[in-house]
Amino acid sequence: MPTIAIVGPGAIGGILAAWLAQDPDNAITVCARTAFDRLEVETPTGRIEATPRVLVDPADATPVDWVLITTKAYDAAGAAAWLARLRREDTRIVILQNGVEHVDRFAPYVAREWLVPAVIDCPAERTAPGRMRQRGPSWIVVPDSSHGRAFVPLFVRTNFDVSTGDFTTRAWAKLCINAPGAISAILMKPTGVIQVDPIPELTRGVVRECLAVGRAEGAKLDDEIVEQVVDGARRAPADSINSLLADRMAGRPMEIDARNGAVVRFGRKHGIPTPLNEMAVALLVALQDTRSY
């Protein structure tokens, strides 16, 4: 029986925990800030429920086979507080976060050989502690390694498409999709703002910078991704809200550094100009740091 701990049961973490718990061969522990009695998830095919073990104090944790980290990218230290009690020598740590620097974030806490970076796409929202909604098809890609191949079978009874593949390419492709979310967050407008000129061209510029930097990092990205991002935004519900905007609206910290900040950092590393992403970072940091004024 695989023992699995999910650290950070927000929208995505809660959905993962609920689906993994549908397999009676999995023993699930949820590590949370707030206790709840059960998980309820509205999925595209109906409601699922689960009653995993829920912990709110790292001191109560015991070692498991797998730890799935689904906290925000900036909260590596908070997630790491659980690892001392959840880990044994062969515990594998799967990092399901935004950005492209998954392993680097947790290398100060765990030997790199046990860290498994993962790209996840799961349209989701949390309505209350333990209550989530999965809005559509979801997938996870992990590296084609021994740990990655062992991870895939855990999801045999879920509605997630989980596979091994080219992590670098998939991570940068997702960052190309996420990076223009800064525009909505700055404007405090949902995705429908893409219909207003010159937002489509601004979106293209943000993606082109990310594309160039990703290629320099070894990602195999086609030029077509620029128009795919714009077209995807146009097809999305006009009132849809990306996570960066959702965090700003709720007064929470934003994942600025993991998203647009990463484009800027790696751009400097390779000598690639990223002026639009630099401006996005500057504006979002200013908006976040001055929200109480």
C-alpha positions in Angstrom: 0.0 0.0 0.0 1.7 3.2 -1.1 1.7 5.9 1.6 1.3 9.4 0.1 1.3 12.8 1.8 0.0 15.9 0.1 1.5 19.1 1.5 -0.8 22.1 0.8 -4.4 21.1 0.1 -5.5 24.2 -1.8 -7.5 23.7 -4.9 -5.0 21.5 -6.7 -3.7 19.7 -3.7 -7.2 18.9 -2.4 -8.2 17.5 -5.8 -5.1 15.4 -6.1 -5.7 14.0 -2.6 -9.3 13.2 -3.2 -8.6 11.4 -6.5 -5.7 9.4 -5.1 -7.9 8.4 -2.2 -10.3 6.8 -4.6 -7.8 4.0 -5.0 -8.1 1.7 -1.9 -4.4 0.7 -2.4 -3.3 4.3 -1.5 -3.0 5.5 2.1 -3.4 9.3 2.0 -2.3 12.0 4.5 -3.1 15.6 3.9 -0.9 18.3 5.6 -2.8 21.5 6.0 -3.0 24.7 7.9 -6.7 24.3 8.7 -8.3 21.1 9.7 -11.4 19.8 7.8 -13.5 16.7 8.1 -13.4 15.4 4.5 -12.7 16.3 0.9 -15.4 17.0 -1.5 -14.6 17.7 -5.2 -17.0 18.6 -8.0 -15.4 17.0 -11.1 -16.5 17.1 -14.8 -18.1 13.7 -14.3 -19.7 14.2 -10.8 -18.8 14.5 -7.1 -16.1 12.5 -5.4 -15.5 12.4 -1.6 -12.6 11.2 0.6 -11.7 11.1 4.2 -7.9 11.1 4.3 -5.9 11.5 7.5 -5.6 15.3 8.0 -2.7 16.9 10.0 -2.1 20.5 10.9 1.1 20.0 13.0 4.3 18.7 11.4 5.1 17.0 14.7 2.3 14.6 14.1 3.6 13.4 10.7 5.1 10.0 10.1 7.3 8.9 7.2 5.6 8.1 3.9 6.7 6.7 0.5 5.8 9.8 -1.5 5.4 13.5 -0.6 3.5 15.7 -3.1 4.1 19.4 -2.6 1.4 21.6 -4.0 2.0 24.8 -2.1 2.7 28.1 -3.8 6.2 28.4 -5.3 7.3 31.0 -2.8 6.5 28.8 0.2 9.2 26.3 -0.1 10.3 26.9 3.5 6.8 26.3 4.8 6.5 23.0 2.9 9.9 22.0 4.0 8.8 22.2 7.6 6.8 19.0 7.0 9.6 17.1 5.3 11.7 16.4 8.4 8.9 14.1 9.7 7.5 12.9 6.4 10.8 11.7 4.9 12.8 8.6 5.4 15.9 7.8 3.3 14.0 6.6 0.2 11.0 9.0 0.3 10.4 10.6 -3.1 9.4 14.3 -3.2 7.2 15.3 -6.1 7.1 19.1 -6.6 3.9 20.2 -8.4 4.3 24.0 -8.6 4.4 26.8 -11.1 7.6 27.9 -12.8 10.7 26.1 -14.0 12.9 26.0 -10.9 11.2 23.2 -8.9 14.4 21.3 -7.9 16.4 24.4 -7.1 13.7 25.5 -4.6 13.9 22.3 -2.5 17.6 21.4 -3.0 18.5 23.2 0.3 16.2 20.7 2.1 16.4 17.4 0.3 19.1 15.7 -1.8 18.4 16.4 -5.5 18.3 12.6 -6.3 15.0 12.3 -4.4 13.3 15.4 -6.0 10.9 14.9 -8.8 9.8 18.1 -10.6 6.3 18.0 -12.1 4.3 20.2 -14.5 0.6 20.1 -13.7 -2.4 21.6 -15.5 -5.6 21.4 -13.5 -8.3 24.1 -13.9 -9.5 24.3 -10.3 -10.8 26.4 -7.5 -11.2 26.0 -3.7 -14.5 27.1 -2.3 -13.8 26.3 1.4 -11.4 24.1 3.4 -11.7 20.7 1.9 -14.1 21.8 -0.8 -12.9 22.1 -4.4 -14.0 22.2 -8.0 -12.2 20.6 -10.9 -13.3 22.4 -14.0 -11.9 20.4 -16.8 -9.3 17.8 -18.1 -6.1 17.7 -16.1 -2.7 16.4 -16.7 0.7 15.9 -15.1 4.1 15.4 -16.7 7.2 14.2 -14.8 10.7 13.4 -16.1 11.3 10.1 -17.7 13.3 8.7 -14.8 13.0 5.8 -12.4 11.2 8.0 -9.9 9.0 9.5 -12.7 8.0 6.1 -14.0 7.2 4.9 -10.5 5.0 8.0 -10.0 2.7 7.4 -12.9 0.9 4.2 -11.6 -0.3 6.1 -8.5 -2.9 7.8 -10.7 -4.4 4.7 -12.4 -7.8 5.4 -10.7 -7.9 9.1 -11.2 -9.1 11.3 -14.1 -5.6 12.8 -14.5 -3.5 12.1 -17.6 -0.1 11.4 -16.0 2.9 10.7 -18.1 6.7 10.9 -18.3 8.3 13.2 -20.9 10.5 16.2 -21.7 10.1 18.1 -18.4 12.1 21.1 -19.6 10.0 21.6 -22.7 6.7 21.1 -20.9 7.6 23.4 -18.0 8.7 26.3 -20.3 5.6 25.7 -22.5 3.4 26.2 -19.5 5.4 29.2 -18.4 4.7 30.7 -21.9 1.0 30.2 -21.1 1.2 31.6 -17.6 3.5 34.6 -18.2 0.8 36.8 -19.9 -1.4 36.3 -16.8 0.6 39.2 -15.4 -1.4 41.5 -17.7 -4.7 40.5 -16.2 -3.2 40.8 -12.7 -1.9 44.3 -13.3 -5.2 45.5 -14.9 -7.3 43.6 -12.4 -9.3 42.3 -15.4 -10.3 38.7 -16.2 -9.2 36.9 -19.4 -11.7 38.7 -21.5 -9.4 41.7 -21.6 -7.6 39.9 -24.5 -10.4 41.2 -26.7 -9.2 44.8 -26.2 -6.5 46.2 -28.5 -3.5 46.3 -28.0 -3.6 43.6 -25.3 -3.2 40.7 -27.9 0.1 42.2 -29.2 1.3 42.8 -25.7 0.5 39.2 -24.9 2.5 38.1 -27.9 5.5 40.1 -26.8 5.4 38.6 -23.3 5.3 35.1 -24.8 8.0 35.8 -27.3 10.4 36.7 -24.6 9.5 33.6 -22.6 9.9 31.5 -25.8 13.4 32.8 -26.5 14.6 32.2 -22.9 13.0 28.8 -22.8 14.8 27.8 -26.0 18.1 29.0 -24.5 17.4 26.7 -21.6 16.9 23.7 -23.9 13.2 23.7 -24.3 11.9 22.5 -27.7 9.3 25.2 -28.4 7.7 26.1 -31.7 7.0 29.6 -32.8 3.3 28.6 -33.0 3.0 28.7 -29.3 2.7 32.5 -29.4 -0.6 32.4 -31.4 -1.7 29.4 -29.5 -1.6 31.4 -26.2 -3.5 34.3 -27.7 -6.1 32.0 -29.3 -6.5 30.1 -26.1 -7.2 33.3 -24.2 -9.7 34.3 -26.8 -11.6 31.0 -26.5 -11.6 31.0 -22.7 -14.6 32.2 -20.8 -14.4 36.0 -20.6 -14.7 36.0 -16.9 -12.1 33.3 -16.2 -9.4 34.4 -13.7 -5.8 33.1 -13.6 -4.2 32.3 -10.3 -2.0 35.4 -10.3 -5.1 37.7 -10.5 -7.0 35.6 -8.0 -4.2 36.0 -5.5 -4.0 39.8 -6.0 -7.8 40.1 -5.7 -7.7 38.1 -2.4 -4.8 40.2 -1.1 -2.5 37.1 -1.0 1.2 37.1 -2.1 1.5 36.5 -5.8 3.9 34.0 -7.6 5.6 36.9 -9.4 9.2 35.5 -8.9 8.4 32.0 -10.1 6.6 33.2 -13.2 7.7 36.4 -14.9 10.6 36.7 -12.5 12.0 33.4 -13.8 11.8 34.7 -17.4 13.8 37.8 -16.4 16.4 35.8 -14.4 17.1 33.3 -17.1 17.0 36.0 -19.7 19.9 37.8 -18.0 21.7 34.5 -17.7 21.6 34.1 -21.5 21.9 37.7 -22.4 18.3 37.8 -23.8 16.4 41.1 -23.3 13.0 40.6 -21.5 11.7 44.2 -21.2 8.0 43.3 -21.1 8.5 40.7 -18.4 10.8 43.1 -16.4 8.1 45.7 -16.5 5.5 43.2 -15.4 7.6 42.1 -12.4 8.3 45.7 -11.4 4.6 46.7 -11.6 3.3 43.6 -9.8 5.9 43.9 -7.0 5.0 47.6 -6.5 1.3 46.7 -6.5 1.9 44.0 -3.9 4.2 46.0 -1.7 1.9 49.1 -1.7 -1.5 47.5 -1.4 -2.0 48.7 2.2 -1.2 52.3 1.4 
